[in-house]
Coordinates of C-alpha atoms in Angstrom, one line a residue:
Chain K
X9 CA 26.5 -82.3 52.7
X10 CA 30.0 -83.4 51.7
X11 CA 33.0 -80.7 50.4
X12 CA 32.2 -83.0 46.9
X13 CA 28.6 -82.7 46.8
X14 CA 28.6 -78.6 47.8
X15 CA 31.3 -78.2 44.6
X16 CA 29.3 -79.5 42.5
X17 CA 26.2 -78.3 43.3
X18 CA 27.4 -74.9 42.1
X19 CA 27.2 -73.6 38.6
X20 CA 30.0 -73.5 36.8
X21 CA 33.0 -75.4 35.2
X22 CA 35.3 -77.4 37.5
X23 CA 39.6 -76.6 36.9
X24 CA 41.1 -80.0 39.0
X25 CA 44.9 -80.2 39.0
X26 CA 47.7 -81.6 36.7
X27 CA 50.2 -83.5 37.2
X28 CA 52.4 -85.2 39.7
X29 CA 55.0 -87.5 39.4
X30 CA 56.4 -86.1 36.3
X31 CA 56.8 -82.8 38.4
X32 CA 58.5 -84.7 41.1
X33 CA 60.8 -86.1 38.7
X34 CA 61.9 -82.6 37.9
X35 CA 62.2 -82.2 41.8
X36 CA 64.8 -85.4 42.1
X37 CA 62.4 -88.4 42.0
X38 CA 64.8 -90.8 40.9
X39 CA 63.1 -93.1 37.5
X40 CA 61.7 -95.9 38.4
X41 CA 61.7 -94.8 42.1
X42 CA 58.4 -95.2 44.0
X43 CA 56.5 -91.7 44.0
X44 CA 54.4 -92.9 47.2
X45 CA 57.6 -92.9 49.2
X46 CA 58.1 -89.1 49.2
X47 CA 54.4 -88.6 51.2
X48 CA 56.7 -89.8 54.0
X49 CA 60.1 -89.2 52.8
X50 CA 60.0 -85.9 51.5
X51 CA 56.1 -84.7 52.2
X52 CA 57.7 -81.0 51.4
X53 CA 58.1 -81.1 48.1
X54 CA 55.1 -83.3 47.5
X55 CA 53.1 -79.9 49.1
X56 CA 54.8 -77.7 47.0
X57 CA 52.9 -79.4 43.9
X58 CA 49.7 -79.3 45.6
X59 CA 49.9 -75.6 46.6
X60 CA 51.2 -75.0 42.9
X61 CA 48.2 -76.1 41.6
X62 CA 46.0 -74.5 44.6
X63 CA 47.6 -71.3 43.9
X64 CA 46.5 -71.8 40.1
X65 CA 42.7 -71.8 41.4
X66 CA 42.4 -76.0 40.9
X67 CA 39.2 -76.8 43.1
X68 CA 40.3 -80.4 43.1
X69 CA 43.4 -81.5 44.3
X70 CA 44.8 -85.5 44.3
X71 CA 46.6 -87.1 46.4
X72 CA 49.9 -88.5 45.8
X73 CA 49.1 -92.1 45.5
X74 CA 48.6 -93.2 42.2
X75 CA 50.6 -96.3 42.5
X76 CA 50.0 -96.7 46.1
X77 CA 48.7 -100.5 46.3
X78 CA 50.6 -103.2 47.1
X79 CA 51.2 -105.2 44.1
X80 CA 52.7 -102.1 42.7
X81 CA 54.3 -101.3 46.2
X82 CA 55.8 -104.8 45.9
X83 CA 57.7 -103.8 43.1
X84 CA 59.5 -101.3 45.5
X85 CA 59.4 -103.8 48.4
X86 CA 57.2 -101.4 49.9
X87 CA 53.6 -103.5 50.0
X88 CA 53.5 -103.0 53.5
X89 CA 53.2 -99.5 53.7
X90 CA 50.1 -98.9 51.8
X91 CA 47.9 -97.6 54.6
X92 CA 51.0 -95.3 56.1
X93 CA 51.4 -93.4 52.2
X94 CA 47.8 -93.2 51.5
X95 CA 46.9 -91.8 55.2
X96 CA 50.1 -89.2 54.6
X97 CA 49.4 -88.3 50.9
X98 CA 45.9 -87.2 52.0
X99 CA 46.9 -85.6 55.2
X100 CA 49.4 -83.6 53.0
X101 CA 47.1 -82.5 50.6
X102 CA 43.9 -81.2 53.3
X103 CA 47.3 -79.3 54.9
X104 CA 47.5 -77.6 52.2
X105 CA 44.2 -76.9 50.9
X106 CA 43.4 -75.6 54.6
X107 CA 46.3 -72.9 53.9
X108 CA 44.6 -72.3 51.1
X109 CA 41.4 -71.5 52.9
X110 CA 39.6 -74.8 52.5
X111 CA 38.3 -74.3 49.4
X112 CA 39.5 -77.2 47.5
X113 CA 38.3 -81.0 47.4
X114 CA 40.5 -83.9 48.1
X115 CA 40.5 -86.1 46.1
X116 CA 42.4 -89.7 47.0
X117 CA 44.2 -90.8 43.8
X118 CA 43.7 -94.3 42.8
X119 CA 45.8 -95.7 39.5
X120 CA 45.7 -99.3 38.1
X121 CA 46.7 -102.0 39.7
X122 CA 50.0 -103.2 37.5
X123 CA 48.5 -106.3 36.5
X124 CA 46.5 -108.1 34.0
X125 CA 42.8 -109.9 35.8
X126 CA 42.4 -113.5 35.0
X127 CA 40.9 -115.3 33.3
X128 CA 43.4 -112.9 31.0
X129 CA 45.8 -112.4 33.2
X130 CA 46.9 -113.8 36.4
X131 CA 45.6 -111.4 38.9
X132 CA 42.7 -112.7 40.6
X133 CA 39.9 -110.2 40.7
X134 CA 39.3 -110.6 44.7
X135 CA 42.9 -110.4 45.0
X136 CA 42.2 -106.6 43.4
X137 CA 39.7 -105.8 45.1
X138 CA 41.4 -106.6 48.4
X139 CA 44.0 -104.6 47.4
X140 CA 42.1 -101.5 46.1
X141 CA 40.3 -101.7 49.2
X142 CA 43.1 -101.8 51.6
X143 CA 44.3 -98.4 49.4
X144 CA 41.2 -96.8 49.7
X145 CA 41.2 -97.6 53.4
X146 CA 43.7 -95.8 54.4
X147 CA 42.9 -92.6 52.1
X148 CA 39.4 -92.7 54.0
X149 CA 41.5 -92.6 57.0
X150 CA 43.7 -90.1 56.0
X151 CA 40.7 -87.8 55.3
X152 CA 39.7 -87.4 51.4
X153 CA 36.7 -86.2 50.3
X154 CA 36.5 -88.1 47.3
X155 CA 37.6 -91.7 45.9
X156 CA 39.5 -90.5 42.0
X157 CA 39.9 -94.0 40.3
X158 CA 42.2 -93.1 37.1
X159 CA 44.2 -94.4 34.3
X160 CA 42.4 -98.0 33.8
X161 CA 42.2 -100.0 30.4
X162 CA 39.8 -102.4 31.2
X163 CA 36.1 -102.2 33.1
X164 CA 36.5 -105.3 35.1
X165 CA 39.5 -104.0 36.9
X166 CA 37.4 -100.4 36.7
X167 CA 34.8 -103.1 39.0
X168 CA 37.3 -104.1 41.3
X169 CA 38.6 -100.6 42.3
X170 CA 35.1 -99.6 42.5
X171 CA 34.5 -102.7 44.6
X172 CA 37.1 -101.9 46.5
X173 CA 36.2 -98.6 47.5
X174 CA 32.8 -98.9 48.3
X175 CA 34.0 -101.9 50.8
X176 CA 36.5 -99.0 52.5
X177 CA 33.3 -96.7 52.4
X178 CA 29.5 -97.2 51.7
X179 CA 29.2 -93.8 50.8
X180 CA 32.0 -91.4 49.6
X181 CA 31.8 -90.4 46.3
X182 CA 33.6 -92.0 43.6
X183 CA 35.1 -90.5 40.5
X184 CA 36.4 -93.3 37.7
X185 CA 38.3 -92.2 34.4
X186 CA 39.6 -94.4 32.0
X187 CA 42.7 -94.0 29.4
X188 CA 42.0 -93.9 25.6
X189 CA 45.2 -94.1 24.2
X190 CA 45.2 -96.8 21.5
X191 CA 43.0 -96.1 18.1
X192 CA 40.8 -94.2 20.5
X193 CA 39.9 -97.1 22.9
X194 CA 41.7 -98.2 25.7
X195 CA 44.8 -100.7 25.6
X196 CA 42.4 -103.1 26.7
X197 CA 40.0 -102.6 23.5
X198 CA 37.3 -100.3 25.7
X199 CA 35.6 -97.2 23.5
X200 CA 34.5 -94.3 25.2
X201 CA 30.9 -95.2 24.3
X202 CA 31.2 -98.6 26.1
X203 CA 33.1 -96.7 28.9
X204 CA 30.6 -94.8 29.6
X205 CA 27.3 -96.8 29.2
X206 CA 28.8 -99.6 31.5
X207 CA 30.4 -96.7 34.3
X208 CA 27.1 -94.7 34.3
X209 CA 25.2 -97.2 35.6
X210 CA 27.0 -98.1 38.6
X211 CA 26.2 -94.7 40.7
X212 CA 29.5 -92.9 40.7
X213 CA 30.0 -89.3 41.4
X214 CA 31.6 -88.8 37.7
X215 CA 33.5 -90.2 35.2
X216 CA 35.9 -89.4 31.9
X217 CA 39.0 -89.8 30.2
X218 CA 42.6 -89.1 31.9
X219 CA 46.2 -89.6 30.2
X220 CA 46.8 -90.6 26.9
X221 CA 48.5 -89.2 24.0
X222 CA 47.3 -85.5 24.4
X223 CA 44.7 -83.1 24.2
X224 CA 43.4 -83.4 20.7
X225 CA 42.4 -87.3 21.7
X226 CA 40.8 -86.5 24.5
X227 CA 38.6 -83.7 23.2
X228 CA 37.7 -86.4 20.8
X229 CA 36.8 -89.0 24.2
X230 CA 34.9 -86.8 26.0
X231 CA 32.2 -85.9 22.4
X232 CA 31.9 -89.6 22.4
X233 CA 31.3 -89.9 26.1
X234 CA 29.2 -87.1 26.3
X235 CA 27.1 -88.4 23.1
X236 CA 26.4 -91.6 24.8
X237 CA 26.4 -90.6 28.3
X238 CA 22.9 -89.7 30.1
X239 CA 22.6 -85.9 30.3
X240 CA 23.0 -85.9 34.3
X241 CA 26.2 -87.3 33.9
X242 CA 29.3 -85.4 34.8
X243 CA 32.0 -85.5 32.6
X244 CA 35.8 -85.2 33.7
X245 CA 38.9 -84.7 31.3
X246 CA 42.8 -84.6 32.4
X247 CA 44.8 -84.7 29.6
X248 CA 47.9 -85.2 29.1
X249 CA 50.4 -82.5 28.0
X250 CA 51.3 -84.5 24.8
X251 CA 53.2 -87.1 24.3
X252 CA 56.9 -87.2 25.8
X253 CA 59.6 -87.0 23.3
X254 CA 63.1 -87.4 24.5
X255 CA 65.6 -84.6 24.3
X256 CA 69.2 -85.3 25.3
X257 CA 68.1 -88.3 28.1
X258 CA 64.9 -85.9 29.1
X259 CA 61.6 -86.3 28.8
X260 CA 60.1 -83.3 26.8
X261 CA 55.9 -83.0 26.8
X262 CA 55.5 -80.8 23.6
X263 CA 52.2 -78.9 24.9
X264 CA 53.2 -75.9 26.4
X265 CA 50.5 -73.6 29.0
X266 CA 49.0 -72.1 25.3
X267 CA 48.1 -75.2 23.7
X268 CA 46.8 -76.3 27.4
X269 CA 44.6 -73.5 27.4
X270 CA 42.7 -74.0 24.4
X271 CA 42.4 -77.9 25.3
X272 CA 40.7 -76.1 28.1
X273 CA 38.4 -74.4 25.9
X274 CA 37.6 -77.3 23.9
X275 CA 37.2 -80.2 26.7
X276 CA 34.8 -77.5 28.0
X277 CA 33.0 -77.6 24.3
X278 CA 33.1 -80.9 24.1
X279 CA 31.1 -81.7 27.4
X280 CA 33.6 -82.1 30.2
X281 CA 32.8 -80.0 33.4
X282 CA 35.5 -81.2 35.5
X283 CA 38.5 -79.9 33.9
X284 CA 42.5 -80.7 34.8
X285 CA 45.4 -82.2 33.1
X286 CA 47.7 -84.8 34.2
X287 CA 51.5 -86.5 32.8
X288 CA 53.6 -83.5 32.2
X289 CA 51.6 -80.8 32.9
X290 CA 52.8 -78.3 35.7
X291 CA 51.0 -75.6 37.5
X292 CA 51.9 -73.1 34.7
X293 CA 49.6 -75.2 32.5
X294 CA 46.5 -75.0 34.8
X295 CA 47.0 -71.2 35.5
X296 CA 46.7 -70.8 31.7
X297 CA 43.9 -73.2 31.9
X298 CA 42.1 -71.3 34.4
X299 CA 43.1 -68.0 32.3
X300 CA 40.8 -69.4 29.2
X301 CA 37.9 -70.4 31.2
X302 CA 37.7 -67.1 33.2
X303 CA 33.7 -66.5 33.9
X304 CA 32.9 -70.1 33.1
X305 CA 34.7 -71.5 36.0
X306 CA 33.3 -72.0 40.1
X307 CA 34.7 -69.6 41.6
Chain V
X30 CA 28.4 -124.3 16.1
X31 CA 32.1 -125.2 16.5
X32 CA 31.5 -127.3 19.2
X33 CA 29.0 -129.9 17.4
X34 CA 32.5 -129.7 14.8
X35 CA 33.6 -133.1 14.4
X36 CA 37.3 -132.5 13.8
X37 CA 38.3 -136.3 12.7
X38 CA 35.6 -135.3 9.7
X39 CA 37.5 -132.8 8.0
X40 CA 39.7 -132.9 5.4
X41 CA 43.6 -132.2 6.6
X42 CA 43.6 -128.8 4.8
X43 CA 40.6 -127.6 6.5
X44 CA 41.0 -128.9 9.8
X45 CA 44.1 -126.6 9.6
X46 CA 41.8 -123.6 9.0
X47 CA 39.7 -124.3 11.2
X48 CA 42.8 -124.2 13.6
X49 CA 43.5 -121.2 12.5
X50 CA 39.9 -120.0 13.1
X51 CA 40.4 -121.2 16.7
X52 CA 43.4 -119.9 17.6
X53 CA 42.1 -116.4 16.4
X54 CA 38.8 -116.9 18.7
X55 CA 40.7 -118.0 21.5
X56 CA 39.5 -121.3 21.9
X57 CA 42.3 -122.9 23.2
X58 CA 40.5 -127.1 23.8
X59 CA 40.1 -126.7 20.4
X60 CA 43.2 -126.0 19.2
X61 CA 44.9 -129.0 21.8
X62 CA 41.8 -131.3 19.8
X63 CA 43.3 -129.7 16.8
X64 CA 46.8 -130.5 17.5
X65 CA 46.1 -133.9 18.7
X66 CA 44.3 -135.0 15.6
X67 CA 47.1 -133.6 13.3
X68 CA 49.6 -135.9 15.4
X69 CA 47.4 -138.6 15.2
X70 CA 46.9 -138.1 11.1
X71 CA 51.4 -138.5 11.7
X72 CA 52.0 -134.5 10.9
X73 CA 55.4 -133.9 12.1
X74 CA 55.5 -131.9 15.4
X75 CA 57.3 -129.3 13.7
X76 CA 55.0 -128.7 10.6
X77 CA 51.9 -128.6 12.9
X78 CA 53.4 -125.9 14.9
X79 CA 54.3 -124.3 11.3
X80 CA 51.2 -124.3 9.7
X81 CA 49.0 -124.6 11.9
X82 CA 49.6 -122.7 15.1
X83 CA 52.1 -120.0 14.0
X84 CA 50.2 -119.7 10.9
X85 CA 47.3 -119.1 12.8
X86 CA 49.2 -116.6 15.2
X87 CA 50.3 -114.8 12.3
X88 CA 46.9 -113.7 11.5
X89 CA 46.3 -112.4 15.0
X90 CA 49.2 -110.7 15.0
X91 CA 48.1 -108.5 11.6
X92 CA 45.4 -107.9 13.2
X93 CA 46.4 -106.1 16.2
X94 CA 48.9 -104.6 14.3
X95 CA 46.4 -103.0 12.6
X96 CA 43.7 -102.3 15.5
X97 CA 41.5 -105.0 14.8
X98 CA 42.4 -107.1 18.1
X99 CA 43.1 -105.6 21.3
X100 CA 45.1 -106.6 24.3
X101 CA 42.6 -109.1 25.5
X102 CA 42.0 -111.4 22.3
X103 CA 45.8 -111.6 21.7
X104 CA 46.2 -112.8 25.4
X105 CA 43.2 -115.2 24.7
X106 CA 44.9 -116.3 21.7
X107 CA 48.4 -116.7 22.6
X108 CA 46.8 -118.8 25.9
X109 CA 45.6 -120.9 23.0
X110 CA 48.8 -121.3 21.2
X111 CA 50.9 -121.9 24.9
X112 CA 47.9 -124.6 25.6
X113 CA 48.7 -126.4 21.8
X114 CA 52.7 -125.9 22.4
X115 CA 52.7 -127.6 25.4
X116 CA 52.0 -131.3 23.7
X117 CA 54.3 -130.2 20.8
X118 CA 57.4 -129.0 23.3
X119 CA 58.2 -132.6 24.4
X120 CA 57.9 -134.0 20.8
X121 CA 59.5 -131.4 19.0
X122 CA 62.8 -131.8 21.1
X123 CA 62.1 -135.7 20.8
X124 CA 62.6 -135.4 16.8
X125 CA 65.0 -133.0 16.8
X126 CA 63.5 -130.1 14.6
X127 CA 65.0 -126.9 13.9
X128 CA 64.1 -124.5 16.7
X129 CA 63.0 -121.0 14.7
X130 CA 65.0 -119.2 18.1
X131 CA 65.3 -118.2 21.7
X132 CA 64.3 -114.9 22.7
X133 CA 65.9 -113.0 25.5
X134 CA 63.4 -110.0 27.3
X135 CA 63.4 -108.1 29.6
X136 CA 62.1 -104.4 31.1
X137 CA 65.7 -102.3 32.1
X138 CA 67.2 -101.2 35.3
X139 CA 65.1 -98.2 36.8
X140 CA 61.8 -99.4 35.3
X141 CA 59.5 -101.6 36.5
X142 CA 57.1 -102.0 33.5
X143 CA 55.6 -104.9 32.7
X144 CA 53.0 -105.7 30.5
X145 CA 54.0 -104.6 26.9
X146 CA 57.4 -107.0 27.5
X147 CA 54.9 -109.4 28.8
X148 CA 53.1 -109.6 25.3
X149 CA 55.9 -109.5 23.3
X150 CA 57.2 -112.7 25.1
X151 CA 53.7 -114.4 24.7
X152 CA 53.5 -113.1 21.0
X153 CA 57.2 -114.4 20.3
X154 CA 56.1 -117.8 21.9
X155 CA 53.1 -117.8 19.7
X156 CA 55.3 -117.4 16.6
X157 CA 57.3 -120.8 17.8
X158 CA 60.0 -119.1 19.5
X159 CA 61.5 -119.9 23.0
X160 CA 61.6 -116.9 25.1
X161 CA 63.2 -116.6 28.2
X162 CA 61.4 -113.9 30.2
X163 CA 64.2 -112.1 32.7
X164 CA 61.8 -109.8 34.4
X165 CA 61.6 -106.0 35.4
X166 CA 64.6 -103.6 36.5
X167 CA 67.4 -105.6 34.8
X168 CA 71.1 -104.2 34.8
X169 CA 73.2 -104.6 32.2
X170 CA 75.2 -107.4 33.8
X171 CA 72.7 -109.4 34.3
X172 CA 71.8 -109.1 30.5
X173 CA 75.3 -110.1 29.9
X174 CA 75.0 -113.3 32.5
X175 CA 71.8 -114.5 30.2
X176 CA 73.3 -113.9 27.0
X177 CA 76.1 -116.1 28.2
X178 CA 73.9 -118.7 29.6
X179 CA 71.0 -118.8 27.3
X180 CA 72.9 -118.0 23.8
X181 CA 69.4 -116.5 22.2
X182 CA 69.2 -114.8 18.7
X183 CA 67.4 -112.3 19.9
X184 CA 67.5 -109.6 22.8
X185 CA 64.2 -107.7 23.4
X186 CA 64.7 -104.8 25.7
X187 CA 62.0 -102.8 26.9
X188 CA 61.3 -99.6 28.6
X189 CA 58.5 -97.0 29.7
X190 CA 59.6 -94.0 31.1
X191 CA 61.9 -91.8 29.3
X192 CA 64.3 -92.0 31.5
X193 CA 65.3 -95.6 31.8
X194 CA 65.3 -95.7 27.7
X195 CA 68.7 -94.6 27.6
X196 CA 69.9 -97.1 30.2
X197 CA 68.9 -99.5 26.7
X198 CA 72.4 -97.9 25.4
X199 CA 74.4 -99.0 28.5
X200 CA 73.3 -102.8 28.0
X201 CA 73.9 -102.2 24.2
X202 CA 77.5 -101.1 25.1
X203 CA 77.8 -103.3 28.1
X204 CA 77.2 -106.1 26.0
X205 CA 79.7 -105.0 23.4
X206 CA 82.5 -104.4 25.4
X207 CA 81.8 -108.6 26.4
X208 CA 82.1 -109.7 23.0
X209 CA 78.5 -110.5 23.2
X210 CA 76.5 -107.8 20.5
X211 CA 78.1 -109.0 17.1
X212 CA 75.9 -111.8 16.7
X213 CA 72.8 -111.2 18.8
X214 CA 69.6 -109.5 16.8
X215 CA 68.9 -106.5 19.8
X216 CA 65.0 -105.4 19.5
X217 CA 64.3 -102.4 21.4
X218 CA 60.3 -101.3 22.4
X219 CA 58.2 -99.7 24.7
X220 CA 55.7 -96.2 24.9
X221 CA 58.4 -93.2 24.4
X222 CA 61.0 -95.0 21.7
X223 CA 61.3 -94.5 18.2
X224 CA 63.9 -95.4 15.3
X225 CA 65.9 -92.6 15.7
X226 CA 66.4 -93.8 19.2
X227 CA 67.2 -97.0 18.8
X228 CA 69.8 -95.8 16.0
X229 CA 71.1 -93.8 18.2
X230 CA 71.6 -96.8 20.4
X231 CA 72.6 -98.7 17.7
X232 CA 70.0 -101.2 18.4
X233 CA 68.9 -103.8 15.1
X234 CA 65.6 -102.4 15.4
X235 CA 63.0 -100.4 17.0
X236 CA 59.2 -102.4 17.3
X237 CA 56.3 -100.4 18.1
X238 CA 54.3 -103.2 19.4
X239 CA 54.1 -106.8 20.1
X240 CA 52.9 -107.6 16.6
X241 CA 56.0 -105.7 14.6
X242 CA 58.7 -107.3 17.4
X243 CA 57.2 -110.9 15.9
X244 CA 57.3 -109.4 12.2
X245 CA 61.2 -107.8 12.5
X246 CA 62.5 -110.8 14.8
X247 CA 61.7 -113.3 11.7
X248 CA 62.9 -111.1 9.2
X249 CA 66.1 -109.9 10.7
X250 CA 66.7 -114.1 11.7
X251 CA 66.2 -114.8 8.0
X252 CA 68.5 -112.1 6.5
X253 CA 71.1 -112.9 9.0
X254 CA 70.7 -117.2 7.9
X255 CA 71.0 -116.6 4.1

């Protein structure tokens, strides 16, 4: 059995982790700079997050690799070094989840690919695929446990990730969440209902609702999800920790580690079971997290 | 049903709204059928772009505004309206009619954000305008260099992360200190703005969407005419 499939087949709530480039941007990541970089560049402080986040008792730690593909590479000039990030970001994170004592999955971090799919748009969907596989490819290599496909507005890109995944691996397990963020669909014009009868059906490991504009929206995703959703379904929720507002040039999320907490609470309520937070959350937020679901949580 | 439509039938008025109706849905052969059979009734090039295609693209835009459409049917539609503007281009600048504007946009230095400035360039050439599309990560000198070269009415500026929004400010001021800002319209957008920040900026104009950058470009171009 797989480190996914032996978390999960305890009883319990999951706490996953929170998030990542908006702490490195507090740790010098230049705006606009490539995240992916630092795996290689500075794989130190990229730990630091993930023991942060260990340390607040998340059982599922991703990898630093959200943009890690090469169309969004390319932006950086750095399309060539897709499979050298991915295989570092996941090497970083088993590191530290084996200090940790080895409790913890990893989870290689997929995000969207940066552009629109034709007919729409003018990405090609086996042009997608080829890059989410090459992505996924070298997170297999690196050693994750689990493929986490976040932060997608539309279900035929959702395909192609999915598609490209399964061509890097016939069987890991795959996780896919989508982002709600406009009127309660996606940017793309996806509800959670549609989300979820479309994603359920195509044999993935979980799925949810990640980003957004906070935790009140996504308490409301995951009721629809879970109200459409079969009842073997896992659910998974990462909100985000508001939305920014700017203070004197900085970003500010407005949620604080309280207001976190009783996101927690009522995610849980609302039908999630894998539990984290993602743009501007830090491991303060996820220790109060874990605080509010103390006794409901794997331990 | 549209297709079995036999658009030399109808009656100018209502082959206008059907048009309309197409645009909307996407259909982009029928709107070029559309826009041929207008020519060929001798509608000016500029009042079928007017009332029929920006018209049309109006309605699309109200509706996204207000959550009706989503990303995709706006794309669809604005294909549409790129699909009847390319026979109108050549004949419009043939007969000489007033252009409504060009559009400068383009995502600022530090960010490399695409797809909001992406559909407001495709929503400002659905509303008739000629937008020059600079791309991602664009300094302020470069802004400058297009201002100068392209002359537009209008400079859309966009930005995702809240930390390349102020670099808006440095083209603002870069483009001041040129000469260049008294009589360009500057539009600012993008995920973390608001109008107190683009005040602060002193920008013309802060647009929440793709929709309200169509709605404020028109309206502050029509102030700044009378």
């Amino acid at each position: 059995m797989g480190a996914w499939e032996t978390l999960l087949g305890q009883p319990g709530l999951i706490l996953a982790d929170g998030g990542m480039g908006t702490v490195l941007m507090g740790l010098g990541l230049q705006s606009g700079g490539s995240p992916e970089l630092w795996n290689v560049e500075h794989p130190d402080q990229v730990g630091q997050v993930h023991r942060g986040y260990l340390q607040a008792g998340s059982r599922i730690i991703l990898t630093n690799t959200f943009g890690c593909n090469r169309l969004r590479l390319g932006l950086h000039h750095l399309q060539d070094r897709v499979v050298e990030f991915s295989r570092a970001g996941a090497q970083l994170v088993r590191k530290e989840v084996e200090a940790a004592g080895g409790h913890a999955v990893v989870a290689g971090d997929i995000g969207p690919s940066g552009g629109i799919l034709a007919p729409l748009g003018e990405l090609e969907p086996a042009q997608a695929v080829d890059a989410f596989a090459e992505q996924a490819g070298g997170l297999i290599e690196g050693g994750v446990d689990v493929i986490w496909i976040e932060t997608l507005s539309s279900l035929e890109e959702m395909r192609a990730a999915v598609d490209g995944a399964r061509r890097a691996s016939k069987d890991i397990p795959i996780v896919a969440t989508m982002t709600f963020d406009t009127r309660g669909r996606t940017m793309m014009g996806v509800t959670p209902e549609q989300a979820v009868r479309e994603l359920s059906t195509w044999g993935l490991a979980a799925i949810g609702a990640n980003c957004g504009n906070g935790p009140d929206e996504i308490v409301d995703v995951v009721q629809k999800m879970r109200a459409a959703a079969p009842p073997e379904a896992t659910l998974v929720a990462k909100a985000n920790a508001g939305v920014p507002t700017l203070e004197e040039g900085r970003a500010v999320y407005r949620a604080g580690p309280e207001e976190m907490a009783a996101y927690a609470i009522a995610v849980s309520r609302a039908g999630a079971r894998i539990i984290g937070a993602c743009c501007g959350s830090t491991p303060r937020h996820l220790e109060a997290m874990a605080g509010a679901l103390k006794g409901k949580l794997i331990g | 049903m549209s297709d079995e439509l036999d658009l030399t039938k109808l009656e100018t008025p209502e082959l206008i709204d059907q048009m309309k109706d197409d645009l909307y849905d996407g259909l982009a052969d029928h709107v070029v059928a559309g826009v041929n059979e207008l020519l060929r009734r001798k509608m000016t090039p500029h009042d079928v772009l007017t009332k029929a295609l920006v018209a049309g693209m109006d309605a699309v835009g109200v509706d996204f505004r207000d959550g009706v459409l989503f990303v995709p049917e706006v794309l669809m539609a604005a294909k549409s309206m790129k699909a009847g503007m390319e026979i109108l281009r050549p004949k419009l600048a043939e007969s000489g009619a007033p252009q409504i504007g060009t559009m400068l946009v383009g995502t600022v230095k530090g960010d490399i954000h695409d797809i909001g400035k992406n559909l407001v360039a495709m929503m400002m050439e659905g509303a008739g305008f000629k937008v020059v599309n600079l791309g991602i990560n664009i300094d302020a000198d470069a802004f400058v260099a297009a201002v100068r070269e392209h002359k537009p009415a209008i400079l859309g500026l966009s930005a995702l992360l809240t930390t390349t929004m102020p670099y808006m400010g440095i083209v603002i001021k870069t483009l001041a200190d040129a000469g260049l800002r008294k009589d360009l319209i500057v539009l600012v957008g993008g995920a973390p703005l608001n109008a107190a920040f683009a005040e602060e900026i002193e920008a013309d104009a802060y647009c929440r969407d793709a929709a309200i950058a169509v709605e404020t470009a028109k309206k502050l171009i029509s102030i700044r005419r009378s």
